[in-house]
PDB file of C-alpha atoms in Angstrom:
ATOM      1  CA  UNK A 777     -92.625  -2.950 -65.591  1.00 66.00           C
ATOM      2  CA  UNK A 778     -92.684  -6.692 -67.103  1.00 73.00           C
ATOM      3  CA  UNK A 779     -90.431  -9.497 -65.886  1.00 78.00           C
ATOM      4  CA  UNK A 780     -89.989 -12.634 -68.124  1.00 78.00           C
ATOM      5  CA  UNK A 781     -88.453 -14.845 -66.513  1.00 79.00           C
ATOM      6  CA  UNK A 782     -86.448 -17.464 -69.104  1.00 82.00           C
ATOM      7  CA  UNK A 783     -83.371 -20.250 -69.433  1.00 84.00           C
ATOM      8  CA  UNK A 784     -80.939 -19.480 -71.121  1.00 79.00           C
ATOM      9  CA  UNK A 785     -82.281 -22.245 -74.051  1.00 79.00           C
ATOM     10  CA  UNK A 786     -85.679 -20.830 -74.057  1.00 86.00           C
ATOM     11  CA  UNK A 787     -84.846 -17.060 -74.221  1.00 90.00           C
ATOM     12  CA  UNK A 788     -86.553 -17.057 -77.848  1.00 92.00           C
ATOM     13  CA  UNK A 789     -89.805 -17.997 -76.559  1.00 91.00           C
ATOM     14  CA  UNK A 790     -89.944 -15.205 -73.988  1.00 91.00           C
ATOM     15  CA  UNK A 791     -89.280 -12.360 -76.473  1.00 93.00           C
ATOM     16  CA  UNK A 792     -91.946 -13.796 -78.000  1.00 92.00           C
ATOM     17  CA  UNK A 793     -94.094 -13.743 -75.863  1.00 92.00           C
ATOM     18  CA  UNK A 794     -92.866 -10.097 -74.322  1.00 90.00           C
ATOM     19  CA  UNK A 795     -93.421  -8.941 -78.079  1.00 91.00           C
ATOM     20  CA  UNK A 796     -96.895  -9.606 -78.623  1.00 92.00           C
ATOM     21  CA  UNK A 797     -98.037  -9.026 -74.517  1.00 91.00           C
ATOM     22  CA  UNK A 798     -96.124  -5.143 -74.766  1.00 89.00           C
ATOM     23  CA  UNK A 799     -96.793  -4.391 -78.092  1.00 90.00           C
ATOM     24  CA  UNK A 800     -92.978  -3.869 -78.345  1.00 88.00           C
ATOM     25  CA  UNK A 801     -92.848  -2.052 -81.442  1.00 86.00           C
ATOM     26  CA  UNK A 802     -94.319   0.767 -80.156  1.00 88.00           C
ATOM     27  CA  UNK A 803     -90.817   1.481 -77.756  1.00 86.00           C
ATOM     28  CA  UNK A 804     -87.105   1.836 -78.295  1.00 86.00           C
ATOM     29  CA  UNK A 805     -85.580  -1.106 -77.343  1.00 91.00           C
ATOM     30  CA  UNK A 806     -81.903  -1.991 -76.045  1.00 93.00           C
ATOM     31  CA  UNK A 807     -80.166  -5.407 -75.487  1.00 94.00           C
ATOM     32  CA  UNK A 808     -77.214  -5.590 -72.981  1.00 95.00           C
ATOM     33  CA  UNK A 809     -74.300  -7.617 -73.579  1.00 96.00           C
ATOM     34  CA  UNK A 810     -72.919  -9.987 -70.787  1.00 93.00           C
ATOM     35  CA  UNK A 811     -69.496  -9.362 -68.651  1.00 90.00           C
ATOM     36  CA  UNK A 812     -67.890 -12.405 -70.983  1.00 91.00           C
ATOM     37  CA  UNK A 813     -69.706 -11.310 -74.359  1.00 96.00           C
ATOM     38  CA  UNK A 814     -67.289  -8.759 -75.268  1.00 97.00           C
ATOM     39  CA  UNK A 815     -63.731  -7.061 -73.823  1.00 96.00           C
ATOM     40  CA  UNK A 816     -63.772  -3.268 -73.455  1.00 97.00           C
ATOM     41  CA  UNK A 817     -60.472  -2.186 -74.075  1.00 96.00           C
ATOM     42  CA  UNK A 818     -58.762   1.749 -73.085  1.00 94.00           C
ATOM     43  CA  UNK A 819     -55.846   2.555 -76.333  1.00 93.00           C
ATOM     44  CA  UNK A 820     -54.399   5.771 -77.754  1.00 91.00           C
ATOM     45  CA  UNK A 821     -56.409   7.673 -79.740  1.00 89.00           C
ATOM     46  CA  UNK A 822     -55.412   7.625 -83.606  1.00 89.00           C
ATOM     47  CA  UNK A 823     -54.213  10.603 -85.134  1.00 86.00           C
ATOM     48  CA  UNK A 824     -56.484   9.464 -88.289  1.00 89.00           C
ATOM     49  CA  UNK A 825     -59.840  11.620 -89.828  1.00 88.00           C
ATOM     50  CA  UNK A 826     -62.768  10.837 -88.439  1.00 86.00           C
ATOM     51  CA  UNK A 827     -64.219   8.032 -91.090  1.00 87.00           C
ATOM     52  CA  UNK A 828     -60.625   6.315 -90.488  1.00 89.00           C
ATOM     53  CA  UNK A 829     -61.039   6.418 -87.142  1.00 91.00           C
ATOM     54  CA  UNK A 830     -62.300   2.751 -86.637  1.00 89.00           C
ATOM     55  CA  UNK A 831     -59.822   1.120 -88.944  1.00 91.00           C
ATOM     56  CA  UNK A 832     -57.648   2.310 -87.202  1.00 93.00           C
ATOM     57  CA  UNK A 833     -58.966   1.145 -84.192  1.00 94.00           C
ATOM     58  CA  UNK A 834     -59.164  -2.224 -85.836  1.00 93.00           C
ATOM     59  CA  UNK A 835     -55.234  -2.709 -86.247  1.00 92.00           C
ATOM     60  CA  UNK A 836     -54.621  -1.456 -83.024  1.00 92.00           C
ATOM     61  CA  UNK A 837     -56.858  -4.000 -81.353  1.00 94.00           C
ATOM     62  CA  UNK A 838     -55.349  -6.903 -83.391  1.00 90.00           C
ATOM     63  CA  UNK A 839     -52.954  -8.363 -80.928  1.00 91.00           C
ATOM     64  CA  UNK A 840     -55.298  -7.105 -77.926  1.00 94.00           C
ATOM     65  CA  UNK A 841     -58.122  -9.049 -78.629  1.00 94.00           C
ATOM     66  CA  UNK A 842     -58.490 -13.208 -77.756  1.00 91.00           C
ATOM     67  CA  UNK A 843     -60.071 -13.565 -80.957  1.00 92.00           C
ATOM     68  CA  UNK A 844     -58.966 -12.311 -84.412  1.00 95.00           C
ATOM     69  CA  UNK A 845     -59.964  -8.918 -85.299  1.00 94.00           C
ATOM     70  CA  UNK A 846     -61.705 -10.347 -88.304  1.00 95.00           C
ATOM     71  CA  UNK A 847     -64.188 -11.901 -86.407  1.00 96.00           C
ATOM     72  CA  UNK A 848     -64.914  -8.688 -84.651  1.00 96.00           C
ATOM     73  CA  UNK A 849     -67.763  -5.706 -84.376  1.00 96.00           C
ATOM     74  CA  UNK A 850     -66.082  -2.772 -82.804  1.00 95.00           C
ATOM     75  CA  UNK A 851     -67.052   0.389 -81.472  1.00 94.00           C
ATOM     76  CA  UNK A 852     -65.236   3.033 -80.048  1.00 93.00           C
ATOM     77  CA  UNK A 853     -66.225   5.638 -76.779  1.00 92.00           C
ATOM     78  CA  UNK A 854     -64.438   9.301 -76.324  1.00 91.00           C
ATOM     79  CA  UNK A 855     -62.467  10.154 -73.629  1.00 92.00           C
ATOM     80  CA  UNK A 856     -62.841  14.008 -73.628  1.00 90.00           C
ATOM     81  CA  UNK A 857     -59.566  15.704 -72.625  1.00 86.00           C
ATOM     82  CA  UNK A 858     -59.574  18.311 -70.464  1.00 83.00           C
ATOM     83  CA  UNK A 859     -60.999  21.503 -71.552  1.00 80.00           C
ATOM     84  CA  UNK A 860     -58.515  24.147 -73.241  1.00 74.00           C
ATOM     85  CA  UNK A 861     -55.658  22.027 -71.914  1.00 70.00           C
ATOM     86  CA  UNK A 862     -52.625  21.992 -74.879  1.00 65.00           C
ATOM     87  CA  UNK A 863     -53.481  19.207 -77.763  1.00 58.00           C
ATOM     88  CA  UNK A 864     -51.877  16.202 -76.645  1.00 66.00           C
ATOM     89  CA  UNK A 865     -52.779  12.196 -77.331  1.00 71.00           C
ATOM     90  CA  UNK A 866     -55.941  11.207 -75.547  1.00 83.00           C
ATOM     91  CA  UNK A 867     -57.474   7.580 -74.689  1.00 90.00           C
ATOM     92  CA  UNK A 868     -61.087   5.847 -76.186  1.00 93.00           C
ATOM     93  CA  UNK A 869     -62.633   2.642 -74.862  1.00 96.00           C
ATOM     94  CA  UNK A 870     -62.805   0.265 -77.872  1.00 96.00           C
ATOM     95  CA  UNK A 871     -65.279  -2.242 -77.814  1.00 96.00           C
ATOM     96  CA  UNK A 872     -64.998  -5.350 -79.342  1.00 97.00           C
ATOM     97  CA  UNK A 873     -67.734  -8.627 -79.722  1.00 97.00           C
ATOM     98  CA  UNK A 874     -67.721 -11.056 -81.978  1.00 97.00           C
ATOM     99  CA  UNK A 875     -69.365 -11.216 -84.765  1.00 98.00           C
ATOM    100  CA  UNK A 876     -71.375 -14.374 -84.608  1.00 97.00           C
ATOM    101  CA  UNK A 877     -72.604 -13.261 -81.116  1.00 97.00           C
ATOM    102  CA  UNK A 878     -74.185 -10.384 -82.005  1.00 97.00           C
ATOM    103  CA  UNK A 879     -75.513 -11.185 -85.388  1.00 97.00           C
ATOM    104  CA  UNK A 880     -77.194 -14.277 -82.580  1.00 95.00           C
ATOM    105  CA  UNK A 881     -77.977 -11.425 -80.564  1.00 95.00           C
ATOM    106  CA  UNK A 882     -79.872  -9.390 -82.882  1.00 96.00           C
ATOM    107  CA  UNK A 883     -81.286 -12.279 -85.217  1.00 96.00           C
ATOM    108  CA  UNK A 884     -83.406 -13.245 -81.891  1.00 94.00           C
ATOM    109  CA  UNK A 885     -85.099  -9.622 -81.757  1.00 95.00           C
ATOM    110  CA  UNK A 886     -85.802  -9.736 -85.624  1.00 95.00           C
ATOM    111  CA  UNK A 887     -87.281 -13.093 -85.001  1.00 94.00           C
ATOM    112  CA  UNK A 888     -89.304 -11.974 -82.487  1.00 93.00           C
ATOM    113  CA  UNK A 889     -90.326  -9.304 -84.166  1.00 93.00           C
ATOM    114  CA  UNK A 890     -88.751  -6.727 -81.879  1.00 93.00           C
ATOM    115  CA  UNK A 891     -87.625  -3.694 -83.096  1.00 93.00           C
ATOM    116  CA  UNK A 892     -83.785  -3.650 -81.374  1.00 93.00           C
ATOM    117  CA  UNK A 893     -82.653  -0.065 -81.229  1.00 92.00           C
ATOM    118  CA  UNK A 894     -78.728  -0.854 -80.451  1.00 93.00           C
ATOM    119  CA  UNK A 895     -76.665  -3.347 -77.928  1.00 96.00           C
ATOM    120  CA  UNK A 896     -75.033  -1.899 -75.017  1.00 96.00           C
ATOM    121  CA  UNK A 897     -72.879  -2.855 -72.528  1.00 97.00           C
ATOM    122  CA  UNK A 898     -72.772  -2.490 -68.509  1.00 97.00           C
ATOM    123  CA  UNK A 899     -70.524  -0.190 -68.382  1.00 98.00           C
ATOM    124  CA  UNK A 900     -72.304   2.479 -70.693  1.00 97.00           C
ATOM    125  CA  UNK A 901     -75.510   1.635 -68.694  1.00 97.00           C
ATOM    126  CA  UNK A 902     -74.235   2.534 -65.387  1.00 97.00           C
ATOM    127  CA  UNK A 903     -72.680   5.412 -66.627  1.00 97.00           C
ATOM    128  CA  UNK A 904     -76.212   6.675 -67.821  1.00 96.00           C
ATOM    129  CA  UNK A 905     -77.144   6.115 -63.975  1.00 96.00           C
ATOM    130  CA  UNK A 906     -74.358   7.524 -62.716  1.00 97.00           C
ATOM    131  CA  UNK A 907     -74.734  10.511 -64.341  1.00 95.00           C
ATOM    132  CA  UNK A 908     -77.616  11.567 -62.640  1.00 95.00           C
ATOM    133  CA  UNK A 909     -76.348  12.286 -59.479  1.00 96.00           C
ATOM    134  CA  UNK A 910     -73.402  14.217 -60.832  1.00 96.00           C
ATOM    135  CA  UNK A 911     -72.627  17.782 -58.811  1.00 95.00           C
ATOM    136  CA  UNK A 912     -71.989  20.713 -61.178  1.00 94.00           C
ATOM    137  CA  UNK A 913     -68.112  20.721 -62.318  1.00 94.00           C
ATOM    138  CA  UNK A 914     -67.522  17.269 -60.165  1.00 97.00           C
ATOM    139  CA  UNK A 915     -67.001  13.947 -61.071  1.00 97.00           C
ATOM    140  CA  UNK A 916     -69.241  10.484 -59.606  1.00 98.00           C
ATOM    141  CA  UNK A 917     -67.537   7.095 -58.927  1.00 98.00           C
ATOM    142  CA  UNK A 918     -69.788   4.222 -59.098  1.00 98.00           C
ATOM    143  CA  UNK A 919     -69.491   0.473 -57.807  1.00 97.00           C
ATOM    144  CA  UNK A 920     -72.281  -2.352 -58.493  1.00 95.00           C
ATOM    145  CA  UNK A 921     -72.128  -6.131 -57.576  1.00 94.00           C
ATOM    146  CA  UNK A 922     -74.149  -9.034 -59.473  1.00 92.00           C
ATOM    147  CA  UNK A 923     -73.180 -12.430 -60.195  1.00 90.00           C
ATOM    148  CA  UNK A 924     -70.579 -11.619 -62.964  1.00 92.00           C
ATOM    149  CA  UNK A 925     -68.425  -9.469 -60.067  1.00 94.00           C
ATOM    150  CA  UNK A 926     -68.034  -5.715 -59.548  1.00 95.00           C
ATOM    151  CA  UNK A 927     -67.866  -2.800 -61.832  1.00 97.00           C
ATOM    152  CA  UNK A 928     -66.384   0.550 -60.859  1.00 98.00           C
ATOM    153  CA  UNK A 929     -66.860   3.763 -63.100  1.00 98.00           C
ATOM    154  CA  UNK A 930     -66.095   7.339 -63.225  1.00 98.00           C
ATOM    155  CA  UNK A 931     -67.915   9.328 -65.057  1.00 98.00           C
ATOM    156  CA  UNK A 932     -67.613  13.363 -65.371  1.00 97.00           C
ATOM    157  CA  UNK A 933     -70.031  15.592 -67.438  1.00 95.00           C
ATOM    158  CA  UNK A 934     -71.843  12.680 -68.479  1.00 95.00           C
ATOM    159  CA  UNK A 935     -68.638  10.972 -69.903  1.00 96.00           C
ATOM    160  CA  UNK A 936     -67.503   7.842 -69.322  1.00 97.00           C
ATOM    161  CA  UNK A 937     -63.801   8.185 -67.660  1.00 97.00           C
ATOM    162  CA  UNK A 938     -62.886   4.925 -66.138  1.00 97.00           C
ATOM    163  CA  UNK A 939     -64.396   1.262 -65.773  1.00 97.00           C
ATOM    164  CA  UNK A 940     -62.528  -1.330 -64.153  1.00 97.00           C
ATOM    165  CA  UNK A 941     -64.028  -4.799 -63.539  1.00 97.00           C
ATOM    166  CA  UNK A 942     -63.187  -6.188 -59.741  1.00 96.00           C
ATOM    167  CA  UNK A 943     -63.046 -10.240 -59.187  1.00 95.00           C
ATOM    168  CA  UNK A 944     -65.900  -9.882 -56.673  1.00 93.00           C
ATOM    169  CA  UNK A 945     -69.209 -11.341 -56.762  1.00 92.00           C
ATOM    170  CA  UNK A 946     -72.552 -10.439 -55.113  1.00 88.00           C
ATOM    171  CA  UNK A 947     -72.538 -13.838 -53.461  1.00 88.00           C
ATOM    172  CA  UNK A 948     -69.310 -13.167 -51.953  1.00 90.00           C
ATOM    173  CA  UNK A 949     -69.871  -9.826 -51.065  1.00 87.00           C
ATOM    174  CA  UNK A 950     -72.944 -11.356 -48.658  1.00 82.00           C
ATOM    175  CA  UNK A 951     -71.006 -14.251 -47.149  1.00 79.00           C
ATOM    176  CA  UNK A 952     -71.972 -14.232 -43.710  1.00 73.00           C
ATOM    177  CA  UNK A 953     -68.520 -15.222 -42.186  1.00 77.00           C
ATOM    178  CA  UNK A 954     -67.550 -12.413 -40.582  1.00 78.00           C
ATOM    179  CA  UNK A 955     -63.438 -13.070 -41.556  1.00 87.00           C
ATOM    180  CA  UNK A 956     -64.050 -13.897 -44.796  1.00 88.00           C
ATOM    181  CA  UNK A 957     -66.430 -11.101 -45.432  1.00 86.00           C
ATOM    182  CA  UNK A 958     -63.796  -8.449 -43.762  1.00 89.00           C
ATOM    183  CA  UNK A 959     -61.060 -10.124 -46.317  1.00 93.00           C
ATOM    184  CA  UNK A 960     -63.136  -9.330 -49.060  1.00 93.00           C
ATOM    185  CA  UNK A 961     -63.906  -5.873 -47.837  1.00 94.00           C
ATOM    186  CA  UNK A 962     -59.939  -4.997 -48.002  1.00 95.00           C
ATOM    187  CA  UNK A 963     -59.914  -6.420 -51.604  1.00 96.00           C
ATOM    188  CA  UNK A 964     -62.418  -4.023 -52.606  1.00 97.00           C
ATOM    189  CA  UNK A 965     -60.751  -1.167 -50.638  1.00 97.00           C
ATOM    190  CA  UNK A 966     -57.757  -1.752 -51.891  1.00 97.00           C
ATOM    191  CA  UNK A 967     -58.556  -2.323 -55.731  1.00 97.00           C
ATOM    192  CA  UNK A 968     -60.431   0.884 -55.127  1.00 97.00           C
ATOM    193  CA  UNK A 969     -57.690   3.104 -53.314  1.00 97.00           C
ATOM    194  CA  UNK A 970     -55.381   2.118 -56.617  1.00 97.00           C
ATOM    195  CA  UNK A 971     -58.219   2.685 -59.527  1.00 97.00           C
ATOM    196  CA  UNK A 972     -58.800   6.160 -57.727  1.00 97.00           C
ATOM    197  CA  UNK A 973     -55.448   6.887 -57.527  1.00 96.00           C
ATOM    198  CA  UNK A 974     -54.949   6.082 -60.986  1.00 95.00           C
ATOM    199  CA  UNK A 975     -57.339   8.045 -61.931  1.00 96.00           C
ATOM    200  CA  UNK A 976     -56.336  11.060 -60.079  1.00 95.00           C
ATOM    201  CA  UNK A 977     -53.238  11.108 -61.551  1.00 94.00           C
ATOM    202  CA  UNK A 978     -54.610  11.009 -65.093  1.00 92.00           C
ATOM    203  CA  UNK A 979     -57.565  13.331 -64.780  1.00 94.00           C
ATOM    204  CA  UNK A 980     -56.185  15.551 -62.262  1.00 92.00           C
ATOM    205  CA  UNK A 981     -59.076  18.403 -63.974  1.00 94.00           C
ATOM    206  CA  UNK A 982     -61.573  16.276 -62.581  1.00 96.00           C
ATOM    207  CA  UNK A 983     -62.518  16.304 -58.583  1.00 96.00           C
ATOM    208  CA  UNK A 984     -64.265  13.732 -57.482  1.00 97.00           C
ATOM    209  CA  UNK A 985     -67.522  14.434 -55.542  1.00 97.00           C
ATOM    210  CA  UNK A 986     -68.528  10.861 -54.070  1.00 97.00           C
ATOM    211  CA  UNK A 987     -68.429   7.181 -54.288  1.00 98.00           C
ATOM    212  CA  UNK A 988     -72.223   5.674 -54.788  1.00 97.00           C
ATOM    213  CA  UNK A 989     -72.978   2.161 -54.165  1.00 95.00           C
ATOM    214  CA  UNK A 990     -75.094   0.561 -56.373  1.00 92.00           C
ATOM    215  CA  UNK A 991     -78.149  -1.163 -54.239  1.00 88.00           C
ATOM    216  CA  UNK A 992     -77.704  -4.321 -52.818  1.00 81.00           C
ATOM    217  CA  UNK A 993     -79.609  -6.335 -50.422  1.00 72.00           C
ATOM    218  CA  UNK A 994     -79.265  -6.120 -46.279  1.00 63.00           C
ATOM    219  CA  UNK A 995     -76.700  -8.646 -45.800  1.00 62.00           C
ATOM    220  CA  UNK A 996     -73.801  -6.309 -47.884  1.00 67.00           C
ATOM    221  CA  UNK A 997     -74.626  -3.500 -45.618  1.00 68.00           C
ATOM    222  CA  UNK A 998     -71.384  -3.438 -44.012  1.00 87.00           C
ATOM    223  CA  UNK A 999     -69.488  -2.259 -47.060  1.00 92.00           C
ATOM    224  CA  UNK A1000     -70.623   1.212 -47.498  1.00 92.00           C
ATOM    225  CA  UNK A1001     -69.288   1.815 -43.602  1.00 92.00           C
ATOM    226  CA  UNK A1002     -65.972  -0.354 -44.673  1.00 94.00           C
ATOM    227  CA  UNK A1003     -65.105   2.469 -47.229  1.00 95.00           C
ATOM    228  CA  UNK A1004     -66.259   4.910 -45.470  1.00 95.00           C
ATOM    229  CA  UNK A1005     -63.446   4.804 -43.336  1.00 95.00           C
ATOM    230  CA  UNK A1006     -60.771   4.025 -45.516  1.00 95.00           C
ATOM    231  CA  UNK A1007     -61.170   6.006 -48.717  1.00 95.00           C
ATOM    232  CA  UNK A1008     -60.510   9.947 -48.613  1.00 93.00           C
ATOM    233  CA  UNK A1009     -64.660  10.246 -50.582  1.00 96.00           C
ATOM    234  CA  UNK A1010     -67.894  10.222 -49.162  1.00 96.00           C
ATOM    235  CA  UNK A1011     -69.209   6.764 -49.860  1.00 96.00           C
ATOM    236  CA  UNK A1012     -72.990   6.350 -50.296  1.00 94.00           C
ATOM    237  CA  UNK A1013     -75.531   3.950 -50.787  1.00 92.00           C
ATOM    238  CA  UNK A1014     -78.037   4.641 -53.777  1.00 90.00           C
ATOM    239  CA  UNK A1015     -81.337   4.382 -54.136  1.00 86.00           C
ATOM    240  CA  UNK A1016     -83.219   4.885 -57.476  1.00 88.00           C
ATOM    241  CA  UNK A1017     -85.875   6.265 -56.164  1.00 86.00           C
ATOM    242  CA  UNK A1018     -83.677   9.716 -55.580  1.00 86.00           C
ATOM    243  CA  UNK A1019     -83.090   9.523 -59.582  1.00 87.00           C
ATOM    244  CA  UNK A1020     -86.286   7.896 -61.030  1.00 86.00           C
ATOM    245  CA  UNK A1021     -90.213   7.947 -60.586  1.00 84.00           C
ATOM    246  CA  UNK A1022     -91.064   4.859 -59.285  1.00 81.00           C
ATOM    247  CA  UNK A1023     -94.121   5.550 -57.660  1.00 79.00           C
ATOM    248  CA  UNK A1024     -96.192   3.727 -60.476  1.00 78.00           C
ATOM    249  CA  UNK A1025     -93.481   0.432 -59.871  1.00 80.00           C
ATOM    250  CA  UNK A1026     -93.718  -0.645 -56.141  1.00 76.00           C
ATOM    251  CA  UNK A1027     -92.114  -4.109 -57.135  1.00 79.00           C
ATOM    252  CA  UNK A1028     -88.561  -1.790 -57.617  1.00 82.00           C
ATOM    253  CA  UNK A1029     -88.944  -0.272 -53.682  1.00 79.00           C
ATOM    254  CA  UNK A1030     -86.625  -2.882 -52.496  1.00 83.00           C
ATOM    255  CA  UNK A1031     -83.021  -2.866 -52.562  1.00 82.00           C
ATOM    256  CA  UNK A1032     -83.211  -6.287 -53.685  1.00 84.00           C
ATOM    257  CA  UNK A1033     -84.831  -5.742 -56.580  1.00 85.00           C
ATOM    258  CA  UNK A1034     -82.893  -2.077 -57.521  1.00 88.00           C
ATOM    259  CA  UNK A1035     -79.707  -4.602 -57.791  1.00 88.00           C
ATOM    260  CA  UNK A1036     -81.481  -6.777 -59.901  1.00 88.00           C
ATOM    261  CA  UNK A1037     -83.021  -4.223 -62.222  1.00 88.00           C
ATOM    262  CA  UNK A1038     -79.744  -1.843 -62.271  1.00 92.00           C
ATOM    263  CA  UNK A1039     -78.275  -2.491 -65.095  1.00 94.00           C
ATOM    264  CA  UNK A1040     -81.044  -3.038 -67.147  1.00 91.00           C
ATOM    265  CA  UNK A1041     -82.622   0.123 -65.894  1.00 91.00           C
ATOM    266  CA  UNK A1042     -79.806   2.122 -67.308  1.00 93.00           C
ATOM    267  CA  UNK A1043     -79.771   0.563 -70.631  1.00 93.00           C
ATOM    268  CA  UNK A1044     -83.233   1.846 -70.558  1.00 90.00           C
ATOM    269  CA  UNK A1045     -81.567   5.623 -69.517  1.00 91.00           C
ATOM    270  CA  UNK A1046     -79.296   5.340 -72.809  1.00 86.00           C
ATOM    271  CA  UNK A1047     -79.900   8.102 -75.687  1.00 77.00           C
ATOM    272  CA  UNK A1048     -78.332   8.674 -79.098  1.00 63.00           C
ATOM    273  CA  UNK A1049     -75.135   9.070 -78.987  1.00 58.00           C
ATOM    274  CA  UNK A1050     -72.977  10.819 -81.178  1.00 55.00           C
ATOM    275  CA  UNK A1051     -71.122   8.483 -83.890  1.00 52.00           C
ATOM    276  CA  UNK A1052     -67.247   8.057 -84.199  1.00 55.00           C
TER     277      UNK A1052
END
């Protein structure tokens, strides 16, 4: 594992430099979009053949997005329906970026010299880690913290069901006020009781196992006990380690650096997926 540390001006530079060090075009390589770099919408799926499919998408999203759908590279993520159920309308994430962003985004790796393999976003790379601790036939809820806030997903047979953003930061979430930090424990709780809810009521095929914790550092502790006692799951705490080999990378032993690592780490999980 490399770290290259870099401003936010002198990010060229450092793929530069992490080019010729790693050799990079020997690897598959990802780039992950920020929280405010694109808006993942859920909408109706289009009754439309498949090569329609994202035109149609297109003028659905043009009075959803905060930028005109001109300026805009979308994609579009199943939601499977349950199996054998009667045919009915089902929901896809749409995501939308602008264009100029990530024609910046991937004119840096060709200027580099890096060979950029696709452009993901947080919640598709949390899903690839939550995934992995999936029980047979049972669904996996998933919260992280880092500076942008939280993010909560479901996921179920690999699938990304729900991802909700929560107005909560890492900072926050470590305050070491003890009212304040019990304040923001019922925020959580409660955005969490209604996303849950929600979703039990639309995926009612799908039980839900747990609730895992993305790692954070020793001063957040108190949240996994919080929930614990006031959501109906198990609530854990994860730990890479259970999931990935990373006997041959001591500096990702500490929770510390498992939350800052996380998402980046599943980016790195993500594999072909089939195109819409």
């Amino acid at each position: 594992m490399a770290f290259y540390p870099a401003e936010k001006e002198a990010v060229q530079p450092a793929l530069e430099k992490l080019a010729k060090e790693l050799h990079t075009q020997r690897y598959r390589c990802t780039s992950l979009l920020g929280a405010g770099e694109y808006q993942l919408l859920s909408v109706d799926a289009p009754a439309v053949p498949q090569d329609e499919l994202k035109t149609a998408i297109r003028w659905r999203l043009k009075d959803m997005l905060d930028f005109h759908v001109d300026d805009a590279t979308i994609d579009v993520v199943d939601v499977p329906v349950e199996k054998n159920a009667p045919a009915r309308n089902h929901s896809m994430y749409a995501v939308a970026a602008r264009n100029q962003l990530i024609e910046q985004r991937q004119g840096m790796f060709v200027d580099a010299k890096i060979p950029l393999k696709a452009i993901d976003i947080p919640e598709m790379a949390q899903r690839n880690l939550s995934a992995l601790l999936e029980p047979e036939g049972r669904g996996v809820a998933m919260l992280s913290f880092d500076d942008d806030g939280g993010l909560l997903t479901v996921t179920f047979s690999g699938e990304l069901y729900l991802a909700r953003r929560l107005d909560v930061t890492l900072a926050q979430l470590s305050q070491e006020d003890g009212e304040q930090r019990h304040a923001i424990h019922d925020r959580i709780t409660l955005e969490l009781q209604r996303s849950l809810d929600h979703f039990d009521r639309q995926y009612h095929f799908i039980p839900l196992a747990k609730l895992v914790l993305g790692p954070f550092h020793m001063r957040a502790a108190g949240l996994q006990e919080y929930l614990a006692s006031n959501l109906y799951v198990p609530v854990e705490k994860m730990d890479l380690e259970s999931v990935l080999d990373l006997s041959k990378v001591s500096e990702l032993r500490s929770a510390d650096a498992q939350q800052r690592y996380f998402l980046t780490l599943g980016a790195a999980l993500r594999h072909e997926e089939k195109m819409l």
